[in-house]
Coordinates of C-alpha atoms and ligand atoms in Angstrom, one line a residue:
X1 CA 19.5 9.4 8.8
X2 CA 16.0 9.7 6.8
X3 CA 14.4 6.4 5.8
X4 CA 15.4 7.1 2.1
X5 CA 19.2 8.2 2.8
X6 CA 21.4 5.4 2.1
X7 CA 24.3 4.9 4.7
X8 CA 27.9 6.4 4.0
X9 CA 29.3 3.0 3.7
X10 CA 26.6 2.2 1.2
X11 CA 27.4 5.0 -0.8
X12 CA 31.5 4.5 -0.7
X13 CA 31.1 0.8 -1.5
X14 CA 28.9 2.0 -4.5
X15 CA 30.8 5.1 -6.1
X16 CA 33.3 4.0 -8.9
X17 CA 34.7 6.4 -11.2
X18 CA 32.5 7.3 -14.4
X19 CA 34.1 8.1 -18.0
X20 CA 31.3 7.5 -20.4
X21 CA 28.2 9.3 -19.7
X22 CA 24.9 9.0 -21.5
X23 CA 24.4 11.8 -24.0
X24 CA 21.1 13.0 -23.7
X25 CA 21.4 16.8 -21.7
X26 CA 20.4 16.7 -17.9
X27 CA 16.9 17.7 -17.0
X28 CA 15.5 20.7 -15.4
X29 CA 15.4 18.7 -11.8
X30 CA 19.1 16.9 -12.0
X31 CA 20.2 20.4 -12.6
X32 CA 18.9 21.8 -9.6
X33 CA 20.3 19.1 -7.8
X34 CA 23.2 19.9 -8.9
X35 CA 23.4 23.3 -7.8
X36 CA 21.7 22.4 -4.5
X37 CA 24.6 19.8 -3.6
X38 CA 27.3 22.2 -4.8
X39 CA 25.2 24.9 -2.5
X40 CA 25.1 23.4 0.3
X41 CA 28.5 22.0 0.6
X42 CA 29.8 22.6 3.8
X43 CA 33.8 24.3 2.9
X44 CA 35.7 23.0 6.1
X45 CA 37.5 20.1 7.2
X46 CA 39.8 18.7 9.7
X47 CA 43.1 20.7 8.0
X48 CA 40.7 23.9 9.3
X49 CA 42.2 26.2 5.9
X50 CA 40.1 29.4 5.6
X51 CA 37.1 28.7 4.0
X52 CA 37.8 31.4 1.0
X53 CA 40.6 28.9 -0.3
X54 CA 38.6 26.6 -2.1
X55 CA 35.7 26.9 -4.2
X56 CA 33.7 25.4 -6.7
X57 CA 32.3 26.6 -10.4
X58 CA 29.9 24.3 -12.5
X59 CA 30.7 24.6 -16.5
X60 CA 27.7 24.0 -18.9
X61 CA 29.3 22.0 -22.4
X62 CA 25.3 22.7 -23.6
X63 CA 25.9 26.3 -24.1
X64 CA 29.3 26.2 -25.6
X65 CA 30.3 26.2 -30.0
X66 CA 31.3 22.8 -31.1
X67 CA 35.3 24.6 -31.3
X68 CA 35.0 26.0 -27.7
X69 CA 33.7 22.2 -26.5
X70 CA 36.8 20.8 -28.7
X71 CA 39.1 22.8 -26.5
X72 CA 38.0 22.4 -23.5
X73 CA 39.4 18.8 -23.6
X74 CA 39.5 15.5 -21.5
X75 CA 42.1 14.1 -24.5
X76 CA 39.3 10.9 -24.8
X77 CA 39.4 10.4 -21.1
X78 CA 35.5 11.4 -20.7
X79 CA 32.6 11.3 -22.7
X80 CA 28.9 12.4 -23.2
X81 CA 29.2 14.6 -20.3
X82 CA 27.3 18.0 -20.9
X83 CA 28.6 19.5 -17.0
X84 CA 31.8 20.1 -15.2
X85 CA 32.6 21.1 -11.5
X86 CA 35.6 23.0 -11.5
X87 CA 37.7 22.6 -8.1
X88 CA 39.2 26.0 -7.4
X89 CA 41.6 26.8 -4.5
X90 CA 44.2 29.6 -3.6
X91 CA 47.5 28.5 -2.4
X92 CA 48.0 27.9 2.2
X93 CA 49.5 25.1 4.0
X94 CA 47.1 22.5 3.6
X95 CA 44.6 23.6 1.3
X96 CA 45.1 20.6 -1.1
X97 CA 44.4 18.3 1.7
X98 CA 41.8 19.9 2.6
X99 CA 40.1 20.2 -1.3
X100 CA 40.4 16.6 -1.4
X101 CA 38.4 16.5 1.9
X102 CA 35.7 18.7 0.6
X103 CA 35.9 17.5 -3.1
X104 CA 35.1 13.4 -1.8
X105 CA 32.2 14.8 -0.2
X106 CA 31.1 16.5 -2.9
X107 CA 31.1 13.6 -5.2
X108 CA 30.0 11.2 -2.1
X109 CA 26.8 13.6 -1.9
X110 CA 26.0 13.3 -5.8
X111 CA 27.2 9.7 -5.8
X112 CA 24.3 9.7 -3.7
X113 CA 22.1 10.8 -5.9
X114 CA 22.7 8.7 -8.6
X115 CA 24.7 10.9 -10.6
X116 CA 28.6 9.9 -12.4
X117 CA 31.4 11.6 -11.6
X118 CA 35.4 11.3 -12.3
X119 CA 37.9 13.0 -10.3
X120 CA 40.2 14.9 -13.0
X121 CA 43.6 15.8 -11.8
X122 CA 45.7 15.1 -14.8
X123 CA 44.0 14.5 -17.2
X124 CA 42.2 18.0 -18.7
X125 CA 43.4 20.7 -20.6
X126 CA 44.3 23.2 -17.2
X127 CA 44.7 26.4 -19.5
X128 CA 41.3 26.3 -21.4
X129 CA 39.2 25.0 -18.1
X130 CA 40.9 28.0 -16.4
X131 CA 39.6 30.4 -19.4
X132 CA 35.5 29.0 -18.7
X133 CA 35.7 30.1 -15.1
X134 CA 36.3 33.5 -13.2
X135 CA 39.4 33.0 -12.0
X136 CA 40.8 35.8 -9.5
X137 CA 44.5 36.5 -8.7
X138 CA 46.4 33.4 -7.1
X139 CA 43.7 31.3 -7.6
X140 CA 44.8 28.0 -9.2
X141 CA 42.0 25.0 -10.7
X142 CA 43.5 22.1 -8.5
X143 CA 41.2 19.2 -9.9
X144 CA 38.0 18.8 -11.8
X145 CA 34.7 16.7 -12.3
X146 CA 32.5 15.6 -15.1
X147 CA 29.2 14.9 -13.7
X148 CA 26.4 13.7 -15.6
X149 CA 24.4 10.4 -15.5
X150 CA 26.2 7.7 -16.0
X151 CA 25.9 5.4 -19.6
X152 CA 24.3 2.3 -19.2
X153 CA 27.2 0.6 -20.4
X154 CA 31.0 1.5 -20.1
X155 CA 32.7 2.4 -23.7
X156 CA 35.8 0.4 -24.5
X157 CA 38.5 3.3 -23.6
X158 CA 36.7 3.7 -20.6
X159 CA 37.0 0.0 -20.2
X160 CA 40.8 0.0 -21.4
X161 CA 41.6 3.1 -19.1
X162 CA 40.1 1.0 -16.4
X163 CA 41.9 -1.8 -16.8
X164 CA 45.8 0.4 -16.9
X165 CA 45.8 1.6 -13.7
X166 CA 43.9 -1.4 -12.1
X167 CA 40.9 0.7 -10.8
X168 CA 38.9 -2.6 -9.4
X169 CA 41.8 -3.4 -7.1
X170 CA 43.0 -2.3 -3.1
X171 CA 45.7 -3.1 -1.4
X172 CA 45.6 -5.6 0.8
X173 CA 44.7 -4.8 4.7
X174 CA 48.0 -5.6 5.6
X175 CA 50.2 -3.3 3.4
X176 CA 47.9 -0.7 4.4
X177 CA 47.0 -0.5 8.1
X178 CA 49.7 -1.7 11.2
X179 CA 49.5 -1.4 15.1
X180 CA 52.6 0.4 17.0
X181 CA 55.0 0.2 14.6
X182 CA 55.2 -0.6 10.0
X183 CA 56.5 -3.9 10.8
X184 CA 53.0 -5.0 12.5
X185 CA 49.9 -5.4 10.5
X186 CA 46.4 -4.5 11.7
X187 CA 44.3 -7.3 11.7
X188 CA 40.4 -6.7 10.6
X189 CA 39.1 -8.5 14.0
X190 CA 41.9 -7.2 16.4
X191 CA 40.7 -3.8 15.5
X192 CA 36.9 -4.3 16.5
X193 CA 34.5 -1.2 15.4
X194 CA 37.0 0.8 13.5
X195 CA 37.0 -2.1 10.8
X196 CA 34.3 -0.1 8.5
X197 CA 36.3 3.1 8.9
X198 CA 39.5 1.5 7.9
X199 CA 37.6 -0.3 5.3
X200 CA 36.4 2.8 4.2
X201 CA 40.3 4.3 3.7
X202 CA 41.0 1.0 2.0
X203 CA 38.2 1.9 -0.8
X204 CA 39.1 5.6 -1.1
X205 CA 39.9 6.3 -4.8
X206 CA 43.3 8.2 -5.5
X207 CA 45.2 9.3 -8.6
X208 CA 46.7 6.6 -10.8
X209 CA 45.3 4.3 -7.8
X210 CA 48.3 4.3 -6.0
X211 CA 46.5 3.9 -2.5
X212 CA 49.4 6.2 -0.9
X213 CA 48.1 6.3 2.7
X214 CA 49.4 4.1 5.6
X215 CA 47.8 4.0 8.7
X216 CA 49.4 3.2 12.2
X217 CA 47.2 2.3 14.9
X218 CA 48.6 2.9 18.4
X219 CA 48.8 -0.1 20.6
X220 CA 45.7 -0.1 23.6
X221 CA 45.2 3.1 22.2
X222 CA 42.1 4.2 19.7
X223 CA 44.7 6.7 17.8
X224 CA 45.0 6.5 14.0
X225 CA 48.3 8.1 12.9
X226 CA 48.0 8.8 8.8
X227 CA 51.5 8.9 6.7
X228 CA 52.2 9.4 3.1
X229 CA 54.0 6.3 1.9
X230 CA 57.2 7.4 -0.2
X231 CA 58.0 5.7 -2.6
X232 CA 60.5 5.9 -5.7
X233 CA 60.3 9.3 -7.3
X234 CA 57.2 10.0 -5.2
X235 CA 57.2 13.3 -3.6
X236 CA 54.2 14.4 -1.3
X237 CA 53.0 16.4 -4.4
X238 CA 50.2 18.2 -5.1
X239 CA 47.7 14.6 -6.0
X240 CA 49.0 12.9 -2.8
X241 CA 47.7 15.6 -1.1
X242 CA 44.8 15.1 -2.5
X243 CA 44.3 11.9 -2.1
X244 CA 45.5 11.9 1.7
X245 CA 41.8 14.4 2.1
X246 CA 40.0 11.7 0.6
X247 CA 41.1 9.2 3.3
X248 CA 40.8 11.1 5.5
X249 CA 37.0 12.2 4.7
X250 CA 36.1 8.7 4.2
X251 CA 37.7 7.5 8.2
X252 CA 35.9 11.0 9.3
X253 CA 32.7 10.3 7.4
X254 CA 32.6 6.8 8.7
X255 CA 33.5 7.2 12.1
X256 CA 31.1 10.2 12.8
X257 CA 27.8 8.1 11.1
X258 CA 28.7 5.1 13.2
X259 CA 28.8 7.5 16.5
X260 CA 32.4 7.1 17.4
X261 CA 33.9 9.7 18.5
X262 CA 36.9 11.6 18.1
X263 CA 39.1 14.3 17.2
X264 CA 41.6 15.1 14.5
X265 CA 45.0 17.1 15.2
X266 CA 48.1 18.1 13.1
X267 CA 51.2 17.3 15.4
X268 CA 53.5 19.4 15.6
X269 CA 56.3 16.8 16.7
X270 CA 54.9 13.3 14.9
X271 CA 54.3 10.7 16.6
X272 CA 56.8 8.5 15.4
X273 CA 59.3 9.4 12.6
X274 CA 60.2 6.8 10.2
X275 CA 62.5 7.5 7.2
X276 CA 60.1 5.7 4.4
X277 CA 56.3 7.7 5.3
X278 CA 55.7 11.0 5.7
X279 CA 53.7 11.9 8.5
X280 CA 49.8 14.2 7.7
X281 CA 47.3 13.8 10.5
X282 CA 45.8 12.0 13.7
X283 CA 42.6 11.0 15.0
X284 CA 42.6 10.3 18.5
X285 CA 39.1 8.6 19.7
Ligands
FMN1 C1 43.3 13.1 -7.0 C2 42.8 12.2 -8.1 C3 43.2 12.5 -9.5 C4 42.8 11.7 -10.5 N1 43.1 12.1 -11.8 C5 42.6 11.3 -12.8 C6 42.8 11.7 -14.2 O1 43.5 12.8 -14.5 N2 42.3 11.0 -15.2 C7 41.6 9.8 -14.9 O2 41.1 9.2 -15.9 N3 41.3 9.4 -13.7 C8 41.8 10.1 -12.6 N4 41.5 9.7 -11.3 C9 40.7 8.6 -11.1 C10 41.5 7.4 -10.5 O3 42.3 6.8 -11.6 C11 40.5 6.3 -9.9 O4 39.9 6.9 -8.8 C12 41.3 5.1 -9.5 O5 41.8 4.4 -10.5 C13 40.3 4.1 -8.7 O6 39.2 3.8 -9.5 P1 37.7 4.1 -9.1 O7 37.6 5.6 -8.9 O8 36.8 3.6 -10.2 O9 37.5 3.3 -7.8 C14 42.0 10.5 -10.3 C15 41.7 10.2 -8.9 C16 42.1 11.0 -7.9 C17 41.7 10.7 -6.5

């Protein structure tokens, strides 16, 4: 790490989402910084999809009539922000997993350089997003980011929005993490050097905030199991997915800075099987 990089858990503890941007458009230099991050993204991750499945487009609100800026809505949800990323992927087994790997990186890496961001799953108009970019034949727009810099102070429906869905608050350690089996909590000092990972899962952002993942330690063993949570009319849809590649790039992300090393793998027969979570990926150190 250069002198001037900050660390990975530096930058997670520091990203919250951003929904009120300041107006003024982006200079030459925050442009090209833009580009360059969205360049030099690196299109894999531990699901291991073909790289052509997902891909990323940047829409400019600067060059766009005041009706085609109207339509290309965020119903309220964002303001001031002059630039989009567009998060586009074509359908295979775990290719939303695998966005949401790429997509946390993405907005870790311009987190990183000071810039605001929201992950958009819901709320955008899907139809006239899809019109701005190329799309090509079974290619879908899966999720979508303002980015901009942020407002120096929040507006209130940003505030209000905030407030809804709780975004300041994590689950607690213990509904989150367990050793051997759900009944047995991880403790933050029985699990030694893979606190800041785990920490780092606990932080993750995820649609509505609903903190889906569970993780299950296995006993004298530095292997991480990560389920899906189900809940009451909660189907491992298409967000979840998402959100389970954001946990999953945070523990990844953590692990590898801090030098512990490991491997991820999809098992074929799960671990465990328990009737309530839904079992996605392992990392065995
Ligand atoms: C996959 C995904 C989809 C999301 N979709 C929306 C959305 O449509 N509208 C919105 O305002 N926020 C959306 N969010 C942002 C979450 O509400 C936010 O991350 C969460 O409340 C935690 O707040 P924080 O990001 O400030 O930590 C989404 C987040 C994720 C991960």
């Amino acid at each position: 790490m250069d002198k001037n990089s900050k660390s990975i858990i530096e930058i997670i503890k520091s990203r919250t989402s951003c929904r009120t941007f300041n107006p003024a458009l982006l200079n030459k230099e925050d442009k090209t910084k833009i580009v360059k991050i969205l360049r030099d993204i690196n299109l894999t991750s531990p699901f291991n999809e073909k790289k052509q499945n997902c891909r990323f487009e940047i829409i400019k609100l600067e060059n766009k009539r005041a009706d085609e800026k109207k339509k290309l809505g965020t119903y309220g949800f964002i303001k001031g922000a002059h630039q989009f990323i567009v998060g586009i992927t074509r359908k295979s087994k775990y290719i939303k997993e695998e966005f949401g790997y790429i997509f946390e990186k993405l907005i870790l890496d311009f987190t990183e350089q000071g810039f605001g961001t929201c992950w958009l799953g819901g709320t955008f108009n899907r139809t006239n997003f899809a019109k701005s970019v190329n799309l090509e034949e079974n290619e879908h727009i899966l999720c979508i980011s303002p980015i901009g810099i942020p407002s120096d102070s929040r507006r209130l429906t940003d505030k209000l929005i905030r407030r809804a869905i709780k975004a300041k608050k994590r689950k607690k350690w213990e509904v989150l993490f367990f050793e051997d089996n759900f009944l047995n909590p991880l403790t933050e000092i029985s699990v030694g050097k893979y606190r800041n990972p785990l920490e780092m899962v606990r932080l993750a952002p995820s649609a509505g905030n609903k903190q889906p993942w569970r993780i299950l330690k296995e006993k004298d063993n530095n292997i991480f199991h990560f389920y899906w949570i189900i809940g009451k009319n909660m189907n491992y849809n298409k967000l979840h997915k998402v959100d389970m590649g954001i946990a999953v790039c945070h523990f990844d992300l953590t692990t590898k800075e801090l030098g512990l090393k490991g491997e991820w793998t999809i098992k074929q027969d799960p671990p465990f099987n328990f009737n309530k979570f839904k079992y996605v990926i392992t990392w065995e150190g």
